[in-house]
Amino acid sequence: MITKDSLKVLDVSSPAPQYVCLKLDAGKPLQGLLPGMFYELRAPSQKGRLFKPISILEVEESTLSFLIKVVGAGTQAFTQLKAGDRVEAIGPLGNGFPGIAGRRVLLVSGGAGYPPLAWIKRKSDVAGFCLHLHGCASADEAFPCDLLYTDDGSLGSKGLVTDSVDCLIAEHNIDLVFSCGPVPMLAKLTELCMQIEHYVSMEAYMACGIGVCHGCAIPVDKAFKLVCKDGPVFDATQIRWSEL
Amino acid sequence: MKQIESSLGKLKLASCVTVASGTFGLEYLKLKDADGKPLLPQESLGAYVSKTITYEAKAGNPSPRLYETECGLLNSIGLQNPGLKGFLNNDLPILKETLRIPLIVSFSGSSIDEFCEMITTMEPYDEIAGYEVNVSCPNVEKEGIAFGADPEVIYKLVSRLAVLTDKELNVKLSPNVTDIAQMALAAQEAGASSLALINTLWGMAIDWKTGKAMLSKKVGGYSGRGVKPVALALVYKVAQVAKIPILAMGGIHSWQDALEFIYAGASAVAVGTANFTAPGAPAKIAQGLHEYCKANNLYIRDLIAKVK
């Protein structure tokens, strides 16, 4: 069931420059939510503007956490919130990543694509083997993971998150890859993982978030599919990367 | 809600508030509020206007298809739709089962013959109460505005369609023409039973840092708050000359906005972009109009085109 609700802000923090972490009280225990699913969120100061599609970072009983990169006015407004404020939320939305029971999974995130994979990693001790690689511009954007890559080498390995994927897949007998991040990273990863089952969570500009406006379509298979309703998680090999 | 009843040509509307094609779907009727109740009870709507279909399925335009500006929304969806057959086979049965309000099907063709074939194919379906002839989509090459910018073409098209249906025949007009009143009169003379205006205005946004257009097609359709004064003026202008009723849309976000359009000459209004920024808006607008009219002993049908 998709609900439009006004959720109480429990906590606002800034774990990294340009990022805000929101904890919201859903008011009731949350069930059936999967990593990759998202909510359309809007701070009260943004009334009249579009909601922003934000991937879930974690669910604990009735608490929803989001880690949001500040990129414009809509996301900037989340940084101004205080505990006790309310956030308009439509959700839960989207399909989420498939289950990983018994699988050996490589999680690859880039920049703001961190949250769904971090959630899978945190759940993985009960589900299966996960190795989480995260890539970002610099130490400023670094979040907890197994292997960190920074463009400037300020923390972790200097280079791209895709640099050692080949070796890591072989070394850890990986049979499933999940990814989320910038399109060039996902396209490169798709090339590198052609022989392995690979799912990506895509980002898109959205107006409705629920499958009405057709604004978030991306080229998938022989058609355009909606990131909000058909995704955001897609089989990586089905996406026509060159058209994005 | 007698106060807000209205009619649109052959259709009686239990509410003068409807939804604009392409901005609404059954998904909005399924949305729940915090208490698990429907956010938008369908009875608050006078009619349901479906997303425009074309004869063949359309994949739509490449992404990005959306960009939000300071006071409105740019889109270049490109009429992505399952085509007439897909609509009749998959969507219409669900609409029939779900809707307890009149269904108006919006459609567009790439030739007059194609428009005619579409309406003939849809005519036997009793669950379709009326048609919106979309001759005004700015985002496709063959369909849409190719038909809506020339009064002679509108006349030819609508006169062919009018003899093929007894249902409500609404023609949706584009603001991207020199004189919309001419288009309205052509549709009226050809046998349209009502008009809808306005479709989106041409619009564009550019990233000044990179010089890159924000939409893949560069230019798209502009809707939302920013277009309201333009829409209001065009509704007024058309209402001055047209005898058939007008379904008005263009930046309606509140019941007060809706009332302005009624005064300008609309018999009914459609909520479009506000569905995205304020899901459930049509219900609130209907409720607001109802309360205002009741408190002041007014009836919407008495206020149509009564601008002073």
mmCIF file of C-alpha atoms in Angstrom, chain B residues 36-279:
data_model
loop_
_atom_site.group_PDB
_atom_site.id
_atom_site.type_symbol
_atom_site.label_atom_id
_atom_site.label_comp_id
_atom_site.label_asym_id
_atom_site.label_seq_id
_atom_site.Cartn_x
_atom_site.Cartn_y
_atom_site.Cartn_z
ATOM 1 C CA GLY B 36 -5.379 4.258 5.259
ATOM 2 C CA LYS B 37 -8.277 6.080 3.594
ATOM 3 C CA PRO B 38 -8.192 7.055 -0.097
ATOM 4 C CA LEU B 39 -6.371 10.368 -0.499
ATOM 5 C CA LEU B 40 -8.611 11.152 -3.449
ATOM 6 C CA PRO B 41 -12.117 9.637 -3.415
ATOM 7 C CA GLN B 42 -13.043 9.373 -7.092
ATOM 8 C CA GLU B 43 -16.494 10.832 -6.433
ATOM 9 C CA SER B 44 -14.843 14.221 -5.939
ATOM 10 C CA LEU B 45 -14.084 14.153 -9.679
ATOM 11 C CA GLY B 46 -16.654 14.903 -12.348
ATOM 12 C CA ALA B 47 -14.801 12.759 -14.872
ATOM 13 C CA TYR B 48 -11.599 10.796 -15.356
ATOM 14 C CA VAL B 49 -9.537 11.821 -18.377
ATOM 15 C CA SER B 50 -7.058 9.149 -19.403
ATOM 16 C CA LYS B 51 -3.560 9.657 -20.790
ATOM 17 C CA THR B 52 -3.536 10.270 -24.546
ATOM 18 C CA ILE B 53 -3.336 7.122 -26.642
ATOM 19 C CA THR B 54 -2.215 6.888 -30.253
ATOM 20 C CA TYR B 55 -3.044 4.256 -32.855
ATOM 21 C CA GLU B 56 0.303 2.514 -32.594
ATOM 22 C CA ALA B 57 2.116 2.170 -29.280
ATOM 23 C CA LYS B 58 4.620 4.969 -28.709
ATOM 24 C CA ALA B 59 7.916 4.527 -26.857
ATOM 25 C CA GLY B 60 8.091 8.220 -26.004
ATOM 26 C CA ASN B 61 11.041 10.591 -26.031
ATOM 27 C CA PRO B 62 14.543 9.932 -24.656
ATOM 28 C CA SER B 63 15.342 11.029 -21.110
ATOM 29 C CA PRO B 64 15.573 13.520 -19.506
ATOM 30 C CA ARG B 65 11.915 14.238 -20.040
ATOM 31 C CA LEU B 66 11.259 16.505 -17.070
ATOM 32 C CA TYR B 67 12.620 19.666 -15.573
ATOM 33 C CA GLU B 68 11.078 21.731 -12.806
ATOM 34 C CA THR B 69 11.411 25.498 -13.123
ATOM 35 C CA GLU B 70 10.759 28.194 -10.499
ATOM 36 C CA CYS B 71 7.025 28.157 -11.127
ATOM 37 C CA GLY B 72 6.143 25.230 -13.303
ATOM 38 C CA LEU B 73 7.164 22.014 -14.965
ATOM 39 C CA LEU B 74 8.721 21.335 -18.346
ATOM 40 C CA ASN B 75 8.020 17.976 -19.922
ATOM 41 C CA SER B 76 8.822 16.162 -23.085
ATOM 42 C CA ILE B 77 7.225 12.764 -22.503
ATOM 43 C CA GLY B 78 6.330 12.292 -26.161
ATOM 44 C CA LEU B 79 2.984 10.550 -25.612
ATOM 45 C CA GLN B 80 4.470 7.261 -24.394
ATOM 46 C CA ASN B 81 1.476 4.932 -24.493
ATOM 47 C CA PRO B 82 0.533 1.314 -25.220
ATOM 48 C CA GLY B 83 -1.374 2.151 -28.415
ATOM 49 C CA LEU B 84 -5.087 1.721 -29.078
ATOM 50 C CA LYS B 85 -5.044 -2.097 -28.925
ATOM 51 C CA GLY B 86 -2.954 -2.194 -25.767
ATOM 52 C CA PHE B 87 -5.251 0.347 -24.162
ATOM 53 C CA LEU B 88 -8.443 -1.489 -25.105
ATOM 54 C CA ASN B 89 -7.106 -4.898 -24.094
ATOM 55 C CA ASN B 90 -5.212 -4.055 -20.915
ATOM 56 C CA ASP B 91 -6.128 -0.648 -19.527
ATOM 57 C CA LEU B 92 -9.796 -0.221 -20.386
ATOM 58 C CA PRO B 93 -11.017 -3.327 -18.498
ATOM 59 C CA ILE B 94 -9.291 -2.058 -15.332
ATOM 60 C CA LEU B 95 -10.693 1.441 -15.815
ATOM 61 C CA LYS B 96 -14.158 -0.067 -16.322
ATOM 62 C CA GLU B 97 -13.878 -2.082 -13.151
ATOM 63 C CA THR B 98 -12.502 0.794 -11.063
ATOM 64 C CA LEU B 99 -14.324 3.902 -12.210
ATOM 65 C CA ARG B 100 -17.729 4.973 -10.971
ATOM 66 C CA ILE B 101 -17.376 8.333 -12.761
ATOM 67 C CA PRO B 102 -17.482 9.107 -16.511
ATOM 68 C CA LEU B 103 -14.379 8.132 -18.454
ATOM 69 C CA ILE B 104 -13.123 10.481 -21.151
ATOM 70 C CA VAL B 105 -10.488 8.886 -23.368
ATOM 71 C CA SER B 106 -7.876 11.239 -24.766
ATOM 72 C CA PHE B 107 -6.533 10.191 -28.154
ATOM 73 C CA SER B 108 -4.445 11.432 -31.037
ATOM 74 C CA GLY B 109 -3.695 10.198 -34.540
ATOM 75 C CA SER B 110 -1.078 10.799 -37.189
ATOM 76 C CA SER B 111 -3.675 11.326 -39.951
ATOM 77 C CA ILE B 112 -7.362 12.180 -40.150
ATOM 78 C CA ASP B 113 -8.098 8.611 -41.237
ATOM 79 C CA GLU B 114 -6.240 7.283 -38.225
ATOM 80 C CA PHE B 115 -8.238 9.512 -35.856
ATOM 81 C CA CYS B 116 -11.419 8.190 -37.534
ATOM 82 C CA GLU B 117 -10.366 4.580 -37.249
ATOM 83 C CA MET B 118 -9.561 5.060 -33.577
ATOM 84 C CA ILE B 119 -12.904 6.607 -32.681
ATOM 85 C CA THR B 120 -14.774 3.958 -34.677
ATOM 86 C CA THR B 121 -12.918 1.223 -32.815
ATOM 87 C CA MET B 122 -13.653 2.780 -29.422
ATOM 88 C CA GLU B 123 -17.285 3.678 -30.113
ATOM 89 C CA PRO B 124 -18.814 0.278 -29.087
ATOM 90 C CA TYR B 125 -17.306 0.456 -25.582
ATOM 91 C CA ASP B 126 -20.061 1.782 -23.321
ATOM 92 C CA GLU B 127 -17.598 2.465 -20.522
ATOM 93 C CA ILE B 128 -16.168 5.285 -22.637
ATOM 94 C CA ALA B 129 -18.396 8.304 -21.980
ATOM 95 C CA GLY B 130 -16.540 10.711 -24.218
ATOM 96 C CA TYR B 131 -13.407 11.562 -26.113
ATOM 97 C CA GLU B 132 -10.775 14.225 -25.813
ATOM 98 C CA VAL B 133 -9.333 14.827 -29.285
ATOM 99 C CA ASN B 134 -5.750 15.830 -28.560
ATOM 100 C CA VAL B 135 -4.637 18.088 -31.390
ATOM 101 C CA SER B 136 -2.232 20.008 -29.222
ATOM 102 C CA CYS B 137 0.607 17.903 -27.849
ATOM 103 C CA PRO B 138 3.806 19.919 -28.366
ATOM 104 C CA ASN B 139 6.100 16.920 -27.896
ATOM 105 C CA VAL B 140 5.430 14.715 -30.909
ATOM 106 C CA GLU B 141 6.127 15.281 -34.569
ATOM 107 C CA LYS B 142 3.247 13.656 -36.410
ATOM 108 C CA GLU B 143 0.390 13.680 -33.943
ATOM 109 C CA GLY B 144 -0.786 16.520 -31.783
ATOM 110 C CA ILE B 145 -0.093 20.069 -32.679
ATOM 111 C CA ALA B 146 0.479 19.227 -36.322
ATOM 112 C CA PHE B 147 -3.343 19.167 -36.399
ATOM 113 C CA GLY B 148 -4.092 21.887 -33.917
ATOM 114 C CA ALA B 149 -2.454 24.940 -35.438
ATOM 115 C CA ASP B 150 -4.616 25.308 -38.532
ATOM 116 C CA PRO B 151 -8.376 25.993 -38.248
ATOM 117 C CA GLU B 152 -9.071 24.346 -41.605
ATOM 118 C CA VAL B 153 -7.395 21.125 -40.504
ATOM 119 C CA ILE B 154 -9.248 21.203 -37.184
ATOM 120 C CA TYR B 155 -12.513 21.687 -39.052
ATOM 121 C CA LYS B 156 -11.826 18.791 -41.443
ATOM 122 C CA LEU B 157 -10.770 16.458 -38.640
ATOM 123 C CA VAL B 158 -13.542 17.251 -36.183
ATOM 124 C CA SER B 159 -16.288 17.185 -38.796
ATOM 125 C CA ARG B 160 -15.193 13.682 -39.805
ATOM 126 C CA LEU B 161 -15.131 12.558 -36.147
ATOM 127 C CA ALA B 162 -18.428 14.190 -35.185
ATOM 128 C CA VAL B 163 -20.458 11.945 -37.483
ATOM 129 C CA LEU B 164 -18.793 8.840 -36.046
ATOM 130 C CA THR B 165 -19.856 9.292 -32.433
ATOM 131 C CA ASP B 166 -22.812 10.216 -30.283
ATOM 132 C CA LYS B 167 -20.595 10.542 -27.234
ATOM 133 C CA GLU B 168 -19.054 13.662 -25.814
ATOM 134 C CA LEU B 169 -16.552 15.031 -28.334
ATOM 135 C CA ASN B 170 -14.112 17.391 -26.671
ATOM 136 C CA VAL B 171 -11.312 19.039 -28.614
ATOM 137 C CA LYS B 172 -8.175 19.983 -26.696
ATOM 138 C CA LEU B 173 -6.531 23.126 -27.969
ATOM 139 C CA SER B 174 -2.986 24.407 -27.917
ATOM 140 C CA PRO B 175 -1.989 27.844 -26.674
ATOM 141 C CA ASN B 176 0.910 27.805 -29.151
ATOM 142 C CA VAL B 177 -1.081 29.431 -31.941
ATOM 143 C CA THR B 178 -1.669 33.002 -33.041
ATOM 144 C CA ASP B 179 -5.400 32.994 -32.375
ATOM 145 C CA ILE B 180 -6.836 30.200 -30.245
ATOM 146 C CA ALA B 181 -10.378 31.547 -30.721
ATOM 147 C CA GLN B 182 -10.183 30.679 -34.421
ATOM 148 C CA MET B 183 -9.277 27.086 -33.534
ATOM 149 C CA ALA B 184 -12.125 26.955 -31.013
ATOM 150 C CA LEU B 185 -14.656 28.216 -33.551
ATOM 151 C CA ALA B 186 -13.432 25.755 -36.176
ATOM 152 C CA ALA B 187 -13.915 22.872 -33.720
ATOM 153 C CA GLN B 188 -17.338 24.159 -32.722
ATOM 154 C CA GLU B 189 -18.566 24.586 -36.304
ATOM 155 C CA ALA B 190 -17.298 21.103 -37.131
ATOM 156 C CA GLY B 191 -19.431 19.556 -34.410
ATOM 157 C CA ALA B 192 -17.308 19.391 -31.258
ATOM 158 C CA SER B 193 -19.542 19.335 -28.196
ATOM 159 C CA SER B 194 -16.974 20.907 -25.877
ATOM 160 C CA LEU B 195 -13.438 22.305 -25.795
ATOM 161 C CA ALA B 196 -10.473 21.778 -23.493
ATOM 162 C CA LEU B 197 -7.800 24.400 -23.013
ATOM 163 C CA ILE B 198 -4.985 24.905 -22.589
ATOM 164 C CA ASN B 199 -2.486 22.209 -23.450
ATOM 165 C CA THR B 200 1.096 23.068 -22.465
ATOM 166 C CA LEU B 201 2.955 26.133 -23.693
ATOM 167 C CA TRP B 202 6.287 25.717 -25.455
ATOM 168 C CA GLY B 203 8.992 25.907 -22.831
ATOM 169 C CA MET B 204 12.722 25.459 -22.378
ATOM 170 C CA ALA B 205 15.433 25.514 -19.736
ATOM 171 C CA ILE B 206 19.197 25.556 -20.170
ATOM 172 C CA ASP B 207 21.969 24.832 -17.681
ATOM 173 C CA TRP B 208 23.891 28.131 -17.886
ATOM 174 C CA LYS B 209 27.064 26.456 -16.603
ATOM 175 C CA THR B 210 27.283 23.877 -19.361
ATOM 176 C CA GLY B 211 25.010 25.352 -22.016
ATOM 177 C CA LYS B 212 23.109 22.092 -22.119
ATOM 178 C CA ALA B 213 19.328 22.018 -22.561
ATOM 179 C CA MET B 214 17.568 20.389 -19.618
ATOM 180 C CA LEU B 215 15.277 18.275 -21.810
ATOM 181 C CA SER B 216 16.577 15.747 -24.302
ATOM 182 C CA LYS B 217 14.328 17.275 -26.955
ATOM 183 C CA LYS B 218 15.546 20.713 -25.821
ATOM 184 C CA VAL B 219 12.070 22.267 -26.094
ATOM 185 C CA GLY B 220 9.058 20.804 -24.310
ATOM 186 C CA GLY B 221 5.685 21.662 -22.842
ATOM 187 C CA TYR B 222 5.391 24.060 -19.920
ATOM 188 C CA SER B 223 2.671 23.601 -17.307
ATOM 189 C CA GLY B 224 1.970 24.471 -13.682
ATOM 190 C CA ARG B 225 1.574 27.668 -11.705
ATOM 191 C CA GLY B 226 3.415 29.861 -14.176
ATOM 192 C CA VAL B 227 0.919 29.259 -16.985
ATOM 193 C CA LYS B 228 -2.219 30.167 -15.027
ATOM 194 C CA PRO B 229 -2.576 33.803 -16.124
ATOM 195 C CA VAL B 230 -2.011 32.783 -19.745
ATOM 196 C CA ALA B 231 -4.557 29.970 -19.516
ATOM 197 C CA LEU B 232 -7.090 32.193 -17.801
ATOM 198 C CA ALA B 233 -6.826 34.828 -20.531
ATOM 199 C CA LEU B 234 -7.196 32.227 -23.281
ATOM 200 C CA VAL B 235 -10.216 30.609 -21.617
ATOM 201 C CA TYR B 236 -11.762 34.066 -21.320
ATOM 202 C CA LYS B 237 -10.977 34.853 -24.938
ATOM 203 C CA VAL B 238 -12.489 31.611 -26.221
ATOM 204 C CA ALA B 239 -15.533 31.885 -23.931
ATOM 205 C CA GLN B 240 -16.299 35.266 -25.481
ATOM 206 C CA VAL B 241 -16.892 33.678 -28.892
ATOM 207 C CA ALA B 242 -17.602 29.959 -28.389
ATOM 208 C CA LYS B 243 -21.054 28.613 -27.540
ATOM 209 C CA ILE B 244 -19.924 25.124 -26.527
ATOM 210 C CA PRO B 245 -18.679 24.542 -22.960
ATOM 211 C CA ILE B 246 -15.032 24.766 -21.961
ATOM 212 C CA LEU B 247 -13.055 22.400 -19.772
ATOM 213 C CA ALA B 248 -10.280 24.625 -18.475
ATOM 214 C CA MET B 249 -6.808 23.700 -17.301
ATOM 215 C CA GLY B 250 -3.557 25.555 -16.755
ATOM 216 C CA GLY B 251 -1.893 25.859 -13.365
ATOM 217 C CA ILE B 252 -4.936 25.132 -11.189
ATOM 218 C CA HIS B 253 -3.682 24.381 -7.674
ATOM 219 C CA SER B 254 -6.492 25.621 -5.405
ATOM 220 C CA TRP B 255 -10.249 25.983 -5.359
ATOM 221 C CA GLN B 256 -9.747 29.710 -5.727
ATOM 222 C CA ASP B 257 -7.792 29.090 -8.953
ATOM 223 C CA ALA B 258 -10.641 26.873 -10.146
ATOM 224 C CA LEU B 259 -13.209 29.550 -9.399
ATOM 225 C CA GLU B 260 -11.257 32.102 -11.429
ATOM 226 C CA PHE B 261 -11.461 29.789 -14.447
ATOM 227 C CA ILE B 262 -15.217 29.335 -13.925
ATOM 228 C CA TYR B 263 -15.671 33.117 -13.917
ATOM 229 C CA ALA B 264 -13.509 33.370 -17.044
ATOM 230 C CA GLY B 265 -15.846 31.014 -18.887
ATOM 231 C CA ALA B 266 -15.113 27.408 -17.941
ATOM 232 C CA SER B 267 -17.939 24.953 -17.250
ATOM 233 C CA ALA B 268 -15.501 22.587 -15.591
ATOM 234 C CA VAL B 269 -11.829 22.553 -14.675
ATOM 235 C CA ALA B 270 -9.038 20.005 -14.838
ATOM 236 C CA VAL B 271 -6.185 19.683 -12.369
ATOM 237 C CA GLY B 272 -2.877 18.785 -14.002
ATOM 238 C CA THR B 273 0.591 19.523 -12.658
ATOM 239 C CA ALA B 274 -0.814 20.028 -9.132
ATOM 240 C CA ASN B 275 -1.403 16.260 -9.013
ATOM 241 C CA PHE B 276 2.379 15.888 -8.819
ATOM 242 C CA THR B 277 3.167 18.642 -6.317
ATOM 243 C CA ALA B 278 0.067 18.045 -4.206
ATOM 244 C CA PRO B 279 -1.273 14.503 -4.662
#
